């Protein structure tokens, strides 16, 4: 059974953790809470190899056509080193 068969329409990745979300809009603090991350840490949107810092309470529009990838500050440091090593 696919996730969209049980009512979830959007998939996001936060620090390698896949999350299914039903709403079209979510703010960065709520996304951090769903990923069990502290709400006061930075959240980065990763798209096409570039990282964009999201502001606190910034609204994020989710689409059914793509998986959005996010990193917190703690994991982005190791992730960048691993990407450079590859």
GROMACS .gro file of N, CA and C in nm:
model
  258
    1UNK      N    1   0.085  -0.118   0.000
    1UNK     CA    2   0.000   0.000   0.000
    1UNK      C    3   0.089   0.124   0.000
    2UNK      N    4   0.062   0.213  -0.088
    2UNK     CA    5   0.137   0.338  -0.095
    2UNK      C    6   0.086   0.436   0.010
    3UNK      N    7   0.172   0.531   0.050
    3UNK     CA    8   0.133   0.627   0.153
    3UNK      C    9   0.014   0.711   0.111
    4UNK      N   10   0.004   0.745  -0.016
    4UNK     CA   11  -0.106   0.828  -0.059
    4UNK      C   12  -0.239   0.752  -0.054
    5UNK      N   13  -0.233   0.618  -0.045
    5UNK     CA   14  -0.356   0.540  -0.032
    5UNK      C   15  -0.419   0.554   0.106
    6UNK      N   16  -0.342   0.597   0.206
    6UNK     CA   17  -0.395   0.612   0.341
    6UNK      C   18  -0.412   0.758   0.380
    7UNK      N   19  -0.411   0.848   0.283
    7UNK     CA   20  -0.443   0.987   0.309
    7UNK      C   21  -0.326   1.083   0.313
    8UNK      N   22  -0.204   1.037   0.305
    8UNK     CA   23  -0.090   1.128   0.305
    8UNK      C   24  -0.057   1.163   0.161
    9UNK      N   25  -0.042   1.294   0.137
    9UNK     CA   26  -0.022   1.337  -0.001
    9UNK      C   27   0.119   1.385  -0.030
   10UNK      N   28   0.199   1.415   0.073
   10UNK     CA   29   0.331   1.474   0.051
   10UNK      C   30   0.436   1.398   0.131
   11UNK      N   31   0.553   1.383   0.071
   11UNK     CA   32   0.666   1.319   0.137
   11UNK      C   33   0.779   1.421   0.146
   12UNK      N   34   0.838   1.436   0.264
   12UNK     CA   35   0.954   1.521   0.284
   12UNK      C   36   1.061   1.440   0.356
   13UNK      N   37   1.184   1.482   0.340
   13UNK     CA   38   1.298   1.419   0.406
   13UNK      C   39   1.363   1.523   0.496
   14UNK      N   40   1.372   1.493   0.625
   14UNK     CA   41   1.440   1.581   0.720
   14UNK      C   42   1.554   1.500   0.781
   15UNK      N   43   1.677   1.537   0.749
   15UNK     CA   44   1.797   1.467   0.799
   15UNK      C   45   1.792   1.317   0.770
   16UNK      N   46   1.742   1.280   0.653
   16UNK     CA   47   1.737   1.139   0.615
   16UNK      C   48   1.616   1.064   0.666
   17UNK      N   49   1.528   1.131   0.736
   17UNK     CA   50   1.406   1.071   0.790
   17UNK      C   51   1.290   1.109   0.701
   18UNK      N   52   1.224   1.010   0.640
   18UNK     CA   53   1.110   1.037   0.553
   18UNK      C   54   0.985   1.060   0.637
   19UNK      N   55   0.912   1.166   0.603
   19UNK     CA   56   0.789   1.200   0.673
   19UNK      C   57   0.676   1.213   0.572
   20UNK      N   58   0.561   1.161   0.605
   20UNK     CA   59   0.441   1.177   0.523
   20UNK      C   60   0.356   1.287   0.585
   21UNK      N   61   0.317   1.384   0.506
   21UNK     CA   62   0.241   1.500   0.555
   21UNK      C   63   0.118   1.517   0.468
   22UNK      N   64   0.005   1.545   0.532
   22UNK     CA   65  -0.122   1.554   0.461
   22UNK      C   66  -0.154   1.696   0.414
   23UNK      N   67  -0.096   1.799   0.475
   23UNK     CA   68  -0.132   1.936   0.440
   23UNK      C   69  -0.047   1.989   0.325
   24UNK      N   70  -0.099   2.089   0.254
   24UNK     CA   71  -0.026   2.151   0.143
   24UNK      C   72   0.074   2.255   0.191
   25UNK      N   73   0.047   2.317   0.307
   25UNK     CA   74   0.135   2.419   0.365
   25UNK      C   75   0.175   2.377   0.506
   26UNK      N   76   0.303   2.397   0.537
   26UNK     CA   77   0.351   2.370   0.672
   26UNK      C   78   0.459   2.473   0.703
   27UNK      N   79   0.468   2.516   0.828
   27UNK     CA   80   0.575   2.611   0.861
   27UNK      C   81   0.696   2.534   0.912
   28UNK      N   82   0.809   2.600   0.911
   28UNK     CA   83   0.936   2.534   0.944
   28UNK      C   84   0.937   2.479   1.086
   29UNK      N   85   0.875   2.548   1.181
   29UNK     CA   86   0.871   2.501   1.320
   29UNK      C   87   0.789   2.373   1.331
   30UNK      N   88   0.675   2.368   1.264
   30UNK     CA   89   0.591   2.247   1.266
   30UNK      C   90   0.662   2.130   1.199
   31UNK      N   91   0.736   2.158   1.093
   31UNK     CA   92   0.812   2.053   1.026
   31UNK      C   93   0.921   1.997   1.117
   32UNK      N   94   0.990   2.085   1.188
   32UNK     CA   95   1.091   2.040   1.284
   32UNK      C   96   1.027   1.956   1.394
   33UNK      N   97   0.910   1.995   1.441
   33UNK     CA   98   0.842   1.919   1.545
   33UNK      C   99   0.803   1.780   1.496
   34UNK      N  100   0.753   1.771   1.372
   34UNK     CA  101   0.717   1.640   1.316
   34UNK      C  102   0.838   1.549   1.303
   35UNK      N  103   0.956   1.609   1.283
   35UNK     CA  104   1.078   1.531   1.269
   35UNK      C  105   1.148   1.509   1.404
   36UNK      N  106   1.081   1.547   1.513
   36UNK     CA  107   1.139   1.535   1.648
   36UNK      C  108   1.271   1.609   1.661
   37UNK      N  109   1.275   1.728   1.606
   37UNK     CA  110   1.392   1.815   1.616
   37UNK      C  111   1.355   1.938   1.698
   38UNK      N  112   1.454   1.999   1.757
   38UNK     CA  113   1.432   2.120   1.836
   38UNK      C  114   1.385   2.233   1.745
   39UNK      N  115   1.285   2.307   1.790
   39UNK     CA  116   1.226   2.413   1.708
   39UNK      C  117   1.317   2.534   1.694
   40UNK      N  118   1.421   2.543   1.776
   40UNK     CA  119   1.507   2.662   1.770
   40UNK      C  120   1.630   2.643   1.683
   41UNK      N  121   1.645   2.529   1.619
   41UNK     CA  122   1.762   2.510   1.533
   41UNK      C  123   1.730   2.548   1.389
   42UNK      N  124   1.832   2.585   1.314
   42UNK     CA  125   1.810   2.625   1.174
   42UNK      C  126   1.762   2.508   1.088
   43UNK      N  127   1.684   2.539   0.989
   43UNK     CA  128   1.636   2.439   0.894
   43UNK      C  129   1.673   2.486   0.755
   44UNK      N  130   1.735   2.398   0.678
   44UNK     CA  131   1.780   2.429   0.543
   44UNK      C  132   1.700   2.346   0.443
   45UNK      N  133   1.655   2.409   0.337
   45UNK     CA  134   1.596   2.339   0.223
   45UNK      C  135   1.709   2.308   0.127
   46UNK      N  136   1.719   2.183   0.085
   46UNK     CA  137   1.824   2.142  -0.008
   46UNK      C  138   1.757   2.114  -0.142
   47UNK      N  139   1.801   2.189  -0.244
   47UNK     CA  140   1.743   2.172  -0.378
   47UNK      C  141   1.853   2.188  -0.481
   48UNK      N  142   1.868   2.089  -0.565
   48UNK     CA  143   1.967   2.090  -0.673
   48UNK      C  144   2.108   2.120  -0.621
   49UNK      N  145   2.141   2.063  -0.506
   49UNK     CA  146   2.275   2.079  -0.451
   49UNK      C  147   2.298   2.209  -0.376
   50UNK      N  148   2.199   2.296  -0.374
   50UNK     CA  149   2.211   2.423  -0.302
   50UNK      C  150   2.128   2.417  -0.174
   51UNK      N  151   2.175   2.489  -0.072
   51UNK     CA  152   2.106   2.493   0.056
   51UNK      C  153   2.051   2.634   0.079
   52UNK      N  154   1.923   2.641   0.119
   52UNK     CA  155   1.856   2.767   0.145
   52UNK      C  156   1.807   2.767   0.289
   53UNK      N  157   1.849   2.867   0.367
   53UNK     CA  158   1.809   2.877   0.506
   53UNK      C  159   1.665   2.926   0.515
   54UNK      N  160   1.583   2.853   0.588
   54UNK     CA  161   1.444   2.892   0.609
   54UNK      C  162   1.433   2.971   0.739
   55UNK      N  163   1.348   3.070   0.740
   55UNK     CA  164   1.325   3.151   0.859
   55UNK      C  165   1.228   3.078   0.952
   56UNK      N  166   1.232   3.114   1.080
   56UNK     CA  167   1.137   3.058   1.175
   56UNK      C  168   0.995   3.094   1.132
   57UNK      N  169   0.907   2.998   1.138
   57UNK     CA  170   0.766   3.013   1.100
   57UNK      C  171   0.746   3.043   0.951
   58UNK      N  172   0.849   3.022   0.869
   58UNK     CA  173   0.833   3.041   0.725
   58UNK      C  174   0.745   2.929   0.670
   59UNK      N  175   0.648   2.967   0.589
   59UNK     CA  176   0.557   2.869   0.531
   59UNK      C  177   0.625   2.800   0.412
   60UNK      N  178   0.604   2.670   0.403
   60UNK     CA  179   0.662   2.588   0.297
   60UNK      C  180   0.546   2.523   0.222
   61UNK      N  181   0.541   2.544   0.092
   61UNK     CA  182   0.437   2.482   0.010
   61UNK      C  183   0.489   2.345  -0.037
   62UNK      N  184   0.409   2.243  -0.012
   62UNK     CA  185   0.445   2.106  -0.051
   62UNK      C  186   0.369   2.069  -0.177
   63UNK      N  187   0.435   1.993  -0.264
   63UNK     CA  188   0.370   1.946  -0.385
   63UNK      C  189   0.372   1.793  -0.387
   64UNK      N  190   0.278   1.737  -0.457
   64UNK     CA  191   0.271   1.591  -0.468
   64UNK      C  192   0.372   1.538  -0.569
   65UNK      N  193   0.430   1.626  -0.649
   65UNK     CA  194   0.517   1.585  -0.758
   65UNK      C  195   0.662   1.564  -0.718
   66UNK      N  196   0.702   1.613  -0.599
   66UNK     CA  197   0.843   1.602  -0.561
   66UNK      C  198   0.858   1.580  -0.411
   67UNK      N  199   0.968   1.517  -0.376
   67UNK     CA  200   1.007   1.502  -0.237
   67UNK      C  201   1.100   1.617  -0.204
   68UNK      N  202   1.068   1.692  -0.099
   68UNK     CA  203   1.155   1.801  -0.057
   68UNK      C  204   1.252   1.750   0.049
   69UNK      N  205   1.376   1.796   0.041
   69UNK     CA  206   1.481   1.753   0.133
   69UNK      C  207   1.521   1.870   0.222
   70UNK      N  208   1.527   1.843   0.352
   70UNK     CA  209   1.563   1.944   0.452
   70UNK      C  210   1.675   1.890   0.539
   71UNK      N  211   1.758   1.981   0.588
   71UNK     CA  212   1.864   1.946   0.681
   71UNK      C  213   1.861   2.044   0.797
   72UNK      N  214   1.895   1.994   0.914
   72UNK     CA  215   1.916   2.083   1.026
   72UNK      C  216   2.065   2.117   1.030
   73UNK      N  217   2.102   2.215   1.107
   73UNK     CA  218   2.240   2.260   1.112
   73UNK      C  219   2.335   2.148   1.154
   74UNK      N  220   2.295   2.066   1.249
   74UNK     CA  221   2.383   1.961   1.301
   74UNK      C  222   2.419   1.859   1.194
   75UNK      N  223   2.321   1.816   1.117
   75UNK     CA  224   2.350   1.713   1.018
   75UNK      C  225   2.412   1.769   0.891
   76UNK      N  226   2.392   1.897   0.865
   76UNK     CA  227   2.442   1.954   0.739
   76UNK      C  228   2.594   1.960   0.736
   77UNK      N  229   2.657   1.975   0.853
   77UNK     CA  230   2.803   1.980   0.855
   77UNK      C  231   2.861   1.846   0.813
   78UNK      N  232   2.812   1.737   0.869
   78UNK     CA  233   2.863   1.605   0.832
   78UNK      C  234   2.821   1.570   0.690
   79UNK      N  235   2.698   1.609   0.652
   79UNK     CA  236   2.651   1.580   0.517
   79UNK      C  237   2.737   1.647   0.411
   80UNK      N  238   2.779   1.769   0.436
   80UNK     CA  239   2.862   1.839   0.340
   80UNK      C  240   2.998   1.771   0.328
   81UNK      N  241   3.056   1.728   0.439
   81UNK     CA  242   3.186   1.660   0.436
   81UNK      C  243   3.173   1.529   0.359
   82UNK      N  244   3.065   1.454   0.383
   82UNK     CA  245   3.046   1.328   0.311
   82UNK      C  246   3.028   1.352   0.162
   83UNK      N  247   2.956   1.459   0.123
   83UNK     CA  248   2.939   1.488  -0.019
   83UNK      C  249   3.070   1.527  -0.083
   84UNK      N  250   3.154   1.603  -0.011
   84UNK     CA  251   3.283   1.642  -0.065
   84UNK      C  252   3.374   1.520  -0.081
   85UNK      N  253   3.365   1.427   0.012
   85UNK     CA  254   3.448   1.307   0.005
   85UNK      C  255   3.408   1.218  -0.112
   86UNK      N  256   3.281   1.221  -0.148
   86UNK     CA  257   3.233   1.138  -0.258
   86UNK      C  258   3.281   1.197  -0.387
   0.00000   0.00000   0.00000
